[in-house]
Structure formats: structure tokens, C-alpha cells
Coordinates of C-alpha atoms in Angstrom, one line a residue:
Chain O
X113 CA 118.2 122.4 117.0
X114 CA 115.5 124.3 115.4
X115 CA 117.1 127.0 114.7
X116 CA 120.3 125.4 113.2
X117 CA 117.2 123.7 110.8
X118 CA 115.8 127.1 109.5
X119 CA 119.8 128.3 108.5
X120 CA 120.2 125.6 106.4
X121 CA 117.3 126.1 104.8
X122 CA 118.3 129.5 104.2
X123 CA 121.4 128.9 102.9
X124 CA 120.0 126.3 100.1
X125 CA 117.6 129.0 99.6
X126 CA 120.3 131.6 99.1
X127 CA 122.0 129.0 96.9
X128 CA 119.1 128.5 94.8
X129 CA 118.1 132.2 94.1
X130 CA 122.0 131.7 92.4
X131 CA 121.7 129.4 90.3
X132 CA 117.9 130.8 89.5
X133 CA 120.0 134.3 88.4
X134 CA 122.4 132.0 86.1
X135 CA 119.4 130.2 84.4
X136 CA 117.6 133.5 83.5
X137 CA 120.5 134.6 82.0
X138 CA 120.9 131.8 80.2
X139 CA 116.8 132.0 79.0
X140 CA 117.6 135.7 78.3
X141 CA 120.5 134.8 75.8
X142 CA 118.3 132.8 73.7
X143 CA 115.0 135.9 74.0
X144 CA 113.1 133.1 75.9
X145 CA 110.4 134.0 78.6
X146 CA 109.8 131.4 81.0
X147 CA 106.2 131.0 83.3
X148 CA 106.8 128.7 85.8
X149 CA 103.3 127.1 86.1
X150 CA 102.0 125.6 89.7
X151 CA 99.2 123.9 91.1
X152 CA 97.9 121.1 93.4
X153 CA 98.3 117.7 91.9
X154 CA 94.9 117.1 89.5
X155 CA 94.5 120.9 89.2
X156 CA 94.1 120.5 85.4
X157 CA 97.6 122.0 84.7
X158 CA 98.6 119.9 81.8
X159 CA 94.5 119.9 80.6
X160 CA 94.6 123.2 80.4
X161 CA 98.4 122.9 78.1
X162 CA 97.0 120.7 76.2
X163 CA 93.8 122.5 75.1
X164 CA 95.8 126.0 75.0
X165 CA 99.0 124.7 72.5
X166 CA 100.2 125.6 70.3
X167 CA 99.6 128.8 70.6
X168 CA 99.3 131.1 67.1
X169 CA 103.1 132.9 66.5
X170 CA 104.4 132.2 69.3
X171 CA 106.9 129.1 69.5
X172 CA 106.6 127.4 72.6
X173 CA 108.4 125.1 74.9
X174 CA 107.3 123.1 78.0
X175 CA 109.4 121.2 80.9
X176 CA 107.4 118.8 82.6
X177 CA 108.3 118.6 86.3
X178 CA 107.1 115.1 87.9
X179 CA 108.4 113.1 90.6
X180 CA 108.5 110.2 88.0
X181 CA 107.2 109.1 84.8
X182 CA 106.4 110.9 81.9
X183 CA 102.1 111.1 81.9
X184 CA 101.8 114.5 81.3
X185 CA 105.3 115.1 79.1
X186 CA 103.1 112.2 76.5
X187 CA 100.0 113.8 76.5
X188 CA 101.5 117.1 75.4
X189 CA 103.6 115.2 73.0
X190 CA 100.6 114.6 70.7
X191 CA 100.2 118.7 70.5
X192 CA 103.2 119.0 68.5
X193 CA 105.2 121.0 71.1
X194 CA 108.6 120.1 72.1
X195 CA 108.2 118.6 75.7
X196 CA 111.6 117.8 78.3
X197 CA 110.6 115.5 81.1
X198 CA 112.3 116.0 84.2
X199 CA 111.5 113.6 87.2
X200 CA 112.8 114.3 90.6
X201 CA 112.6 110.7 92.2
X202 CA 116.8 110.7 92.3
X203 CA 117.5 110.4 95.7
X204 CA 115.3 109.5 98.1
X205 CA 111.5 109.4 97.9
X206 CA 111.4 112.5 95.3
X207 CA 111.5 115.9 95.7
X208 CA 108.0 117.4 95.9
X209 CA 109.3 120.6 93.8
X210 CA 111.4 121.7 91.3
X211 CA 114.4 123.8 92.3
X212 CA 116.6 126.2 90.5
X213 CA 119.7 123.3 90.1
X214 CA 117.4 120.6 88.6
X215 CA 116.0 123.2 85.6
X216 CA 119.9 124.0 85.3
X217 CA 120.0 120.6 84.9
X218 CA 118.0 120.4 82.2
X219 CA 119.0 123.4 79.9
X220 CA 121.2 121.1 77.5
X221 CA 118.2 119.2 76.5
X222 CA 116.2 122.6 75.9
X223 CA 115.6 123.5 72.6
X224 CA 116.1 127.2 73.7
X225 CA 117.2 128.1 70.2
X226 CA 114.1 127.5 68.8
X227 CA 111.1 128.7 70.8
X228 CA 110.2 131.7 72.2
X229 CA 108.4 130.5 76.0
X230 CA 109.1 127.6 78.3
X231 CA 106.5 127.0 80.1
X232 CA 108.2 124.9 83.2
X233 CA 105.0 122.8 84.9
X234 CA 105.8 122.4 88.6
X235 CA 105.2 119.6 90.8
X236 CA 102.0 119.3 92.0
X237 CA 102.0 120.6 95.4
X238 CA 100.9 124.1 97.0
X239 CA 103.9 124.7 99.4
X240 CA 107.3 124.0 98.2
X241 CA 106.8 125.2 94.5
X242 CA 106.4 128.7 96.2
X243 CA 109.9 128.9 98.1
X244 CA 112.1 127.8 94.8
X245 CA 112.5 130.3 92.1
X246 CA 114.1 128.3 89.1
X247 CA 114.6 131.1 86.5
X248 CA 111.0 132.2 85.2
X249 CA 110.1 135.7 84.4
X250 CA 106.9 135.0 86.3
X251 CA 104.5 132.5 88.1
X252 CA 101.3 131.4 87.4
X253 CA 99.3 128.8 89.1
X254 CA 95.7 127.1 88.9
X255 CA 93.9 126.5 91.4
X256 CA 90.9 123.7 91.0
X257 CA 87.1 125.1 91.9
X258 CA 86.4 121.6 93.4
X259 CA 89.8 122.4 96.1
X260 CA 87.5 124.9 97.9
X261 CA 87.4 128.4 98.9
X262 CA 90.0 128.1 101.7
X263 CA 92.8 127.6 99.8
X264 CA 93.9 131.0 98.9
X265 CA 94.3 131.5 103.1
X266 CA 95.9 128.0 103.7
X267 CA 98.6 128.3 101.2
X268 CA 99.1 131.9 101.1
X269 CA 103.1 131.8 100.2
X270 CA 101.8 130.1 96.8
X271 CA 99.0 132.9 95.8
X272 CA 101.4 135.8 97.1
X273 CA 103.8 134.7 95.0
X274 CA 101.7 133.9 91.5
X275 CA 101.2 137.1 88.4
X276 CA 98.6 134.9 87.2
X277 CA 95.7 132.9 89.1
X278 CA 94.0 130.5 87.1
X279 CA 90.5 129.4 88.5
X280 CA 89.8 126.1 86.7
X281 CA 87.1 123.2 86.1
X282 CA 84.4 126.1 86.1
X283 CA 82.2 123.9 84.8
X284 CA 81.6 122.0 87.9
X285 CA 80.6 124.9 90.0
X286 CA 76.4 123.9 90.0
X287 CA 77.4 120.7 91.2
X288 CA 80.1 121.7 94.2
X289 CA 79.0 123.5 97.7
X290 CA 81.7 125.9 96.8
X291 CA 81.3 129.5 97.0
X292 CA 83.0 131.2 94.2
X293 CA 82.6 134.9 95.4
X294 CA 84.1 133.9 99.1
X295 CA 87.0 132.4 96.5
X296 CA 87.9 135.2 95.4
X297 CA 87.6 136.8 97.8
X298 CA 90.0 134.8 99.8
X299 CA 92.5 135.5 97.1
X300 CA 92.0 139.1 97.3
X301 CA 92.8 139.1 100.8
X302 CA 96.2 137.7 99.9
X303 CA 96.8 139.0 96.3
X304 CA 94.6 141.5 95.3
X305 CA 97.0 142.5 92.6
X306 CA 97.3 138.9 91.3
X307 CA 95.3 138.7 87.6
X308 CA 92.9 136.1 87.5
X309 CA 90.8 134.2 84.7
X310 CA 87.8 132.0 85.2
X311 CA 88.0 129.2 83.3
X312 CA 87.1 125.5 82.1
X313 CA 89.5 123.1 80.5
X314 CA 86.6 120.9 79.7
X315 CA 84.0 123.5 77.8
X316 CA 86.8 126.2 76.6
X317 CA 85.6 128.4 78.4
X318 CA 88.1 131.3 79.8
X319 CA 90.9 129.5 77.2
X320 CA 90.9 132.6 74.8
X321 CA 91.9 135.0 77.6
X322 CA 94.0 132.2 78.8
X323 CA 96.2 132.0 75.1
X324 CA 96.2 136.2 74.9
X325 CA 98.1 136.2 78.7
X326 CA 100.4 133.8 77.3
X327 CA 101.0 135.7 73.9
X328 CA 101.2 138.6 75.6
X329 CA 104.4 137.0 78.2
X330 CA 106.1 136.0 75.1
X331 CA 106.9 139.2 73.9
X332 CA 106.8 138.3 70.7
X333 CA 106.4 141.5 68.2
X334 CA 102.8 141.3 66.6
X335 CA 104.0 141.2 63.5
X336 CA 106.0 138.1 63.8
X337 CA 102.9 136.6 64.8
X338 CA 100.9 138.0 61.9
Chain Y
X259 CA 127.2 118.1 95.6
X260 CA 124.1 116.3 94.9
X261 CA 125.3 112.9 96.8
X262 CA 125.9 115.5 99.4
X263 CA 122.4 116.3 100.1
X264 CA 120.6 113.0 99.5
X265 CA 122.9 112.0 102.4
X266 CA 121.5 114.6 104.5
X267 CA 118.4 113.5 103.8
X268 CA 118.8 110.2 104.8
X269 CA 120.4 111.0 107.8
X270 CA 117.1 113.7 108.5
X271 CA 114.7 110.3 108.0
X272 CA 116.6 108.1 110.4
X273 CA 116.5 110.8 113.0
X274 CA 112.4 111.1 112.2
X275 CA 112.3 107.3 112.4
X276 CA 113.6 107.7 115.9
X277 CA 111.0 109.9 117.2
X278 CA 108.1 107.8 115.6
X279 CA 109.0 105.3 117.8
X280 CA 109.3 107.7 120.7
X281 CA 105.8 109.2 119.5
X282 CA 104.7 105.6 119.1
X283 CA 105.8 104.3 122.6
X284 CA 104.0 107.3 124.2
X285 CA 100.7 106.9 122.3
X286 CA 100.5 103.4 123.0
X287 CA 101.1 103.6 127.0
X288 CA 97.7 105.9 126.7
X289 CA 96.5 102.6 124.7
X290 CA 95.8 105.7 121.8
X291 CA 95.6 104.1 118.1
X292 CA 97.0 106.8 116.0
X293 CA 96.1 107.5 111.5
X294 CA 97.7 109.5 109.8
X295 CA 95.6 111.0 107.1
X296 CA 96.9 112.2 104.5
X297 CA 95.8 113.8 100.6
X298 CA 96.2 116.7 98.0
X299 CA 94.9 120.0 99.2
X300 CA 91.2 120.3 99.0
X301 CA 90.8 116.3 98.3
X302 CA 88.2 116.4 101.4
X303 CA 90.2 115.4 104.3
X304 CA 88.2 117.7 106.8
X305 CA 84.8 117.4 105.2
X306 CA 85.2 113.9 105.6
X307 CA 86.2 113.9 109.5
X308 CA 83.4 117.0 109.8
X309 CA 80.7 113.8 108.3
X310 CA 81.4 110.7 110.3
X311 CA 82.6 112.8 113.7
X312 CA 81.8 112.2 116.3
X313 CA 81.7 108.0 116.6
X314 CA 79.9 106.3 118.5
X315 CA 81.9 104.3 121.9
X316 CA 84.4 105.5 120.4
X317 CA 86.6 108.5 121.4
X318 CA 88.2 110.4 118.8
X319 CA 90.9 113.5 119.1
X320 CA 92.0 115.4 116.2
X321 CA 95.4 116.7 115.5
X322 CA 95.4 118.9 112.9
X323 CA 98.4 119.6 110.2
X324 CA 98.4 123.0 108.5
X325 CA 101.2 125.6 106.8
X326 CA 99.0 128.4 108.8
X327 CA 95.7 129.2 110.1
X328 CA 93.2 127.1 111.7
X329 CA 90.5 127.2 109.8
X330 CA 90.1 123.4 109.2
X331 CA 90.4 122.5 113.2
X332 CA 88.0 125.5 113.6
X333 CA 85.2 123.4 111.0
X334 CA 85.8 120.2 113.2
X335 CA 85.1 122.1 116.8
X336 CA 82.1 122.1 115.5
X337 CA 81.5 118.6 116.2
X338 CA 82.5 118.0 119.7
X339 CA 85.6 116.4 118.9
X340 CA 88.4 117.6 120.8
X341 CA 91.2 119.2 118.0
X342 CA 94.8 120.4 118.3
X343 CA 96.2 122.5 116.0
X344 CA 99.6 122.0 114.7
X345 CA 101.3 124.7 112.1
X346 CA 104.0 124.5 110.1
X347 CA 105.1 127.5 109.1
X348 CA 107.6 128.4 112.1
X349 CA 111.1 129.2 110.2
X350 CA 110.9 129.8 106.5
X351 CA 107.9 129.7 104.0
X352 CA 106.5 126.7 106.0
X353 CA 107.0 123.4 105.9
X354 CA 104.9 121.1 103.4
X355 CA 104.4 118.2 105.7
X356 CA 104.2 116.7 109.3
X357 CA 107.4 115.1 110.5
X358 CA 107.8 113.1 113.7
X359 CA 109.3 116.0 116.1
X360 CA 106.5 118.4 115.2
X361 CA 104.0 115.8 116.1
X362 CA 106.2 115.0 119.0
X363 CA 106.2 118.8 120.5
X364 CA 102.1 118.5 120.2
X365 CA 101.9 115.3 122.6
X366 CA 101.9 117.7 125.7
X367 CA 98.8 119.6 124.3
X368 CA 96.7 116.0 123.1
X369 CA 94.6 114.6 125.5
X370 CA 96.0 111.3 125.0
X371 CA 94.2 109.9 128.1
X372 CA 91.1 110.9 127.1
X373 CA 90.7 109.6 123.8
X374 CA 91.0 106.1 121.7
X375 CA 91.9 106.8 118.6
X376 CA 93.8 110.1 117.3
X377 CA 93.5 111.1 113.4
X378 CA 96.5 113.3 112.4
X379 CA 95.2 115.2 109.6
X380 CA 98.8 115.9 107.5
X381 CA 99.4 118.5 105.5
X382 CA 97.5 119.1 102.0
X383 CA 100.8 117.6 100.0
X384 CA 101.4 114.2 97.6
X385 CA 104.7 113.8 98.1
X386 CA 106.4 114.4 101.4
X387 CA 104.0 113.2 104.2
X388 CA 104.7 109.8 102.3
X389 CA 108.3 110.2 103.3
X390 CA 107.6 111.1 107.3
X391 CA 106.6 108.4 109.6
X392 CA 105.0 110.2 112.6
X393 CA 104.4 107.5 114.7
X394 CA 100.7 106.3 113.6
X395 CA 99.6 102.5 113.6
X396 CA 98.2 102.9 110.2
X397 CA 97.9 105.3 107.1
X398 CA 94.8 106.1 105.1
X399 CA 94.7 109.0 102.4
X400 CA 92.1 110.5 100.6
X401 CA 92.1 111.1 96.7
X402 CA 89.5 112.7 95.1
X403 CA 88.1 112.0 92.1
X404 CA 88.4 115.2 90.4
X405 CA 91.9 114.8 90.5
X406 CA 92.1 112.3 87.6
X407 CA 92.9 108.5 87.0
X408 CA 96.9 108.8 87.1
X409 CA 97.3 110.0 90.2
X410 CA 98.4 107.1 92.0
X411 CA 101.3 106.5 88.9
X412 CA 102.3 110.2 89.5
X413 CA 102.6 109.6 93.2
X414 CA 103.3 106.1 94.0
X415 CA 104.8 106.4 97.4
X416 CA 101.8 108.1 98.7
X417 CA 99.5 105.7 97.5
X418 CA 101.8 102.5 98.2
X419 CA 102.0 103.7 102.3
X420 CA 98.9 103.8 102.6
X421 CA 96.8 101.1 104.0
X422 CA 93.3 102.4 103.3
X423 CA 92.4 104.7 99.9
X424 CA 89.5 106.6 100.3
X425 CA 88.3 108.0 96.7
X426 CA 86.1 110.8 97.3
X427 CA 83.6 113.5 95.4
X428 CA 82.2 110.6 94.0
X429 CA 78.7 112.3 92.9
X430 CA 80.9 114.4 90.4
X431 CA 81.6 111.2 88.2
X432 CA 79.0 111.9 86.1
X433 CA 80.1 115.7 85.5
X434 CA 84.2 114.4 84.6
X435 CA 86.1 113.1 82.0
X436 CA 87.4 110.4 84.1
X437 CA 87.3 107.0 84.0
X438 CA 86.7 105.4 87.6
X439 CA 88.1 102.4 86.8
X440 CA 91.1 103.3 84.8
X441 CA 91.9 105.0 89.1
X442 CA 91.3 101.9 90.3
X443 CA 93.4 99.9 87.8
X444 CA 96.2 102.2 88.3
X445 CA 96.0 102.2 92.2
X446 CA 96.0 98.5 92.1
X447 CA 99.1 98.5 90.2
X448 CA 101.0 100.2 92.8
X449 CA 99.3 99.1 95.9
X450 CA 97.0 96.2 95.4
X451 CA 96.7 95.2 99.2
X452 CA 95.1 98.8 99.8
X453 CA 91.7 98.5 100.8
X454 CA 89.7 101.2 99.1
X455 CA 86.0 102.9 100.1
X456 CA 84.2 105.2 97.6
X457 CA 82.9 107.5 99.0
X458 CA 81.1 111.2 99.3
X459 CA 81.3 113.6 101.6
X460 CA 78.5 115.9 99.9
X461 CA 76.1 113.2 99.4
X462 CA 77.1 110.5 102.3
X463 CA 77.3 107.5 100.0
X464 CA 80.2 105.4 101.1
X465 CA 80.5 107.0 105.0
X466 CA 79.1 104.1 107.0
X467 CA 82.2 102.2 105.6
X468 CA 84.1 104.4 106.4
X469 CA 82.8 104.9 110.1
X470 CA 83.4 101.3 110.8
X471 CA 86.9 100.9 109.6
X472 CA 87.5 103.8 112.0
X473 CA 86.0 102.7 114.4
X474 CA 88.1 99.3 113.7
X475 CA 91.2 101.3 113.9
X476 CA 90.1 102.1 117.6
X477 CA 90.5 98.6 118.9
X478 CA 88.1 99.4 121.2
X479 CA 86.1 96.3 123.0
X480 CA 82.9 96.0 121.6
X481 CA 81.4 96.2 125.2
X482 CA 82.9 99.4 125.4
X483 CA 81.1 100.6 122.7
X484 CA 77.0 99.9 123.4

């Protein structure tokens, strides 16, 4: 029973690393880089989007995952950046990720012709993200000082898997019985080659290094940006 | 293809409605009240239960949720309160919640006749322990504050299965952007009949509450408690 379970999985799985290959074609016809951008839910994800964009020279894009609504797809709506919603609450309950077919799903309402980087914000959720590749050239995630130092051990599939770890709400770490060090050190012990940035979406601080790592994945010539 | 799936889905959920009751049936020939707790990762699900363990007259087990590791049921062994550990990750990258067959293939390690009241801690995830009945009497979920005011519009299912909200981190509200009652607004307009404690596990504010409606949950005889 189990077992018949875990090859079904794998075969959705194999299905979706397909149609993951067919959507980065498609995002490489158009010279668009795509982050696909995961936290837990209240990580400061689209707080962090919103203080970041736009971004100097380099046009940019975002699809807003959610199970429903459209919270975060408005708020980044008053930064002048082109937002897509897409909710995942067809079917039953909602899915708690987006998959590969879904972002297919969505590439008609892209505006690929015109920006250089989709950022793709995830659901909020630490497990599933992980397992789905949907297209993206690479992952980043944030991961909330107030979540504790655990996490990095807990969800490991989701750190493993992440270019980019951004620590976040920095500015609450006098107030918190969180040890940062043991943090990171916990994320060394799973991804010691991930790159990291220590940062506040409420002070700015860390946001500068924040913008140059996503200048930098666009690719975009410095002279275009000039 | 899509109508496809969501079938399987559904058929998945009655076969996990199926073993609740089986789980159910079992846990209530022990005369065991079962809660099935439930949150975003690092909302403070096990610093809570490390706070107001162990109760007094009444006894508590603890079967713990997790995609690997044990380091949450390792925290509450620390308090004398007898804890199971229950992983997840078996077959592919893990899965992100509890579901009533997993809880099921615990029962034989719970020491159901030895206890009154069993708190299944679920798996850090707003989305899909909402969809997985395990066989509890009653649902409770912790939110932290940190997490922002929209959370319950973002998530609805979670917040509309449960019966108790417990909003935690509350001695941060001075250090966020975010309005307390703008949280409370929006969880009353998906789940107005849930009863809500606010609470924190750092400073204790809010815990006594919370001990009694546990202790509530117990159904144990006041006599049995002096």
C-alpha cells in the first residue's frame, strides 16, 4: 500500500520535472531568468519584494503563488511591477505548493516579452515548495529570525535545495531567545555552499546586497543598466 | 488530466476519513481526548507545550509530527511528559502533514491507557494538516504574531477548522508593523466561533488560559484532579 503511494508520487514527480524542462525553455526564448522564491507563510517574502522593486535596469516580473486571494499580488501592484496572481484553491482544499503545470498554466498571462526576471513567490510552506521544480534557474528562500534556529535541520529538503538564504526581520533579534550563530550554523550543516544575506525588511538593512544578488541573476549587461 | 487528479484526491480523503474514525474509536475505548495542533513552522507550537507541560490531574502524552529529526519531542522529554515521535519523511522528500494512517501506525507505540488527553503536534504547514482529519475531538492552531494580520485570509481552511486560535509572540507587538486587531478582524471573518487566547510563550502572559482550556479538553472529573 505504501509502497504503491511513494510510485505515484514519483511518477507526478517525473511528470513535473517535464513540464519544469518545457517552461524553462519557454523563459529562455524570451532571455528571462526566473528565481523561484520560498518561505514559511509570514516570512516577509512579499515585504521584502516590495521594499526591493523595482530594481535599477533590470525589468522585472513577479507571479504570486497563493492558495487564494490576491493580498500579496495588490501590495506589489502599487510598486509599478507587473504582478500575475495564481491561486491554487481549484480542487479541493488548495494545493500547499506550486507545481511545474500550474506556472505552465500561467505563461499566457506573462508578460515575458517585456521583462528580464520573474520572480515566481511560492506558497508559504517549508516542505512541498522543495520537491516541485517549476522552471526557475534557481531557488531562493527566506527564512524568518523569529522561526528559530531549528529550522535549517527540520526542513532540510528546503535549505538543500535553495542558491540563496535570506535571513529576515533582523531587527527583532534583541528581543527573540534566538541564537543567530547556532542558525547558521544549522544551515551550514545542511548547506554550507548556500549564500546567505542578513537582512531587515523593516530598517533596510541587508536590502542593498539583497537588489545586487538579484541584478546580478538577471544577467542583464551592465551597460543596459547604465 | 486535472479532473483526473482532484478525483484522486478526493478518493485519498475519504479513505483518511475512514481511519479517523478507526483512530477515533480506539482513542476513545482508552477514554483518551485527542487535539490536534497545528501552525506554520516556528509559530511556537513546542515552546508552548514545553510552558504549560506538565498539567496538573491531568495526564498528558505527546505525539509528535515532524518531516525528520526529533528534536522538538527531544525539548518536551524534558518535561516528564511522555512523547512519541512520528516522521514523515519515509518515501520521497517527506510528507508535509499528518494523515490518519500515519497517526494510526503510532497507536501501538502511545500509551493510550496511561494518559487522558493526547496533543498531536502536526507538521509545521498552513495548508494541508487542515485537509487531514486524524481522528482528534478538537483542533487548536497556533499563529504567531510575527506572521502578519492576513494570515487567516491567506489560509482560511486552517483557521476555519480550528476550534481554538492561539496568537502567540505577543511581547513582539510593540517591535512590528502589525496591527493586532486588523488579525483579529480578519480571523473573525473567516471563523468567528473560534475562541482565541493571546498569549506568550517567552514572557507567560496568556498561559494560564491556555492551561485550563486544556485541561478542559481532558474531560477529566474534577475529583480526579485535586
Amino acid at each position: 500500500m505504501h509502497r504503491t503511494k511513494v510510485r505515484v508520487v514519483e511518477d507526478a514527480l517525473d511528470a513535473n520535472n517535464t513540464i519544469a524542462h518545457a517552461n524553462r525553455d519557454d523563459f529562455d526564448r524570451f532571455g528571462v531568468r526566473v528565481i523561484n522564491l520560498m518561505s514559511a507563510p509570514g516570512a516577509g517574502k512579499t515585504s521584502l519584494l516590495e521594499q526591493v522593486l523595482p530594481l535599477d535596469g533590470v525589468r522585472v516580473g513577479v507571479l504570486e503563488g497563493d492558495v487564494q486571494g490576491s493580498y500579496d499580488a495588490d501590495r506589489l501592484a502599487f510598486r509599478h511591477v507587473p504582478v500575475t496572481q495564481l491561486n491554487t484553491d481549484s480542487g479541493f482544499g488548495g494545493e500547499c505548493h506550486l507545481d511545474a503545470n500550474m506556472v505552465r498554466s500561467a505563461l499566457p498571462e506573462l508578460p515575458l516579452a517585456d521583462i528580464d526576471l520573474l520572480v515566481i513567490e511560492n506558497v508559504g510552506n517549508l516542505v512541498c515548495p522543495a520537491e516541485f521544480r517549476v522552471g526557475e534557474d534557481v531557488r531562493a528562500m527566506v527564512c524568518s529570525i523569529t522561526e528559530g534556529e531549528d529550522k535549517p535541520l527540520k526542513y532540510p529538503l528546503m535549505f538543500r535545495s535553495c542558491e540563496l538564504v535570506v535571513i529576515n526581520k533582523l531587527d527583532l533579534l534583541p528581543h527573540l531567545d534566538v541564537d543567530l550563530d547556532r542558525l547558521i550554523y544549522n544551515l551550514d550543516a545542511v548547506n554550507p555552499a548556500a549564500k546567505r544575506l542578513l537582512v531587515s525588511a523593516r530598517t533596510g538593512e541587508g536590502l542593498d546586497e539583497l537588489r545586487d544578488w538579484l541584478v546580478q541573476q538577471a544577467g542583464v549587461p551592465v551597460a543596459a543598466q547604465a
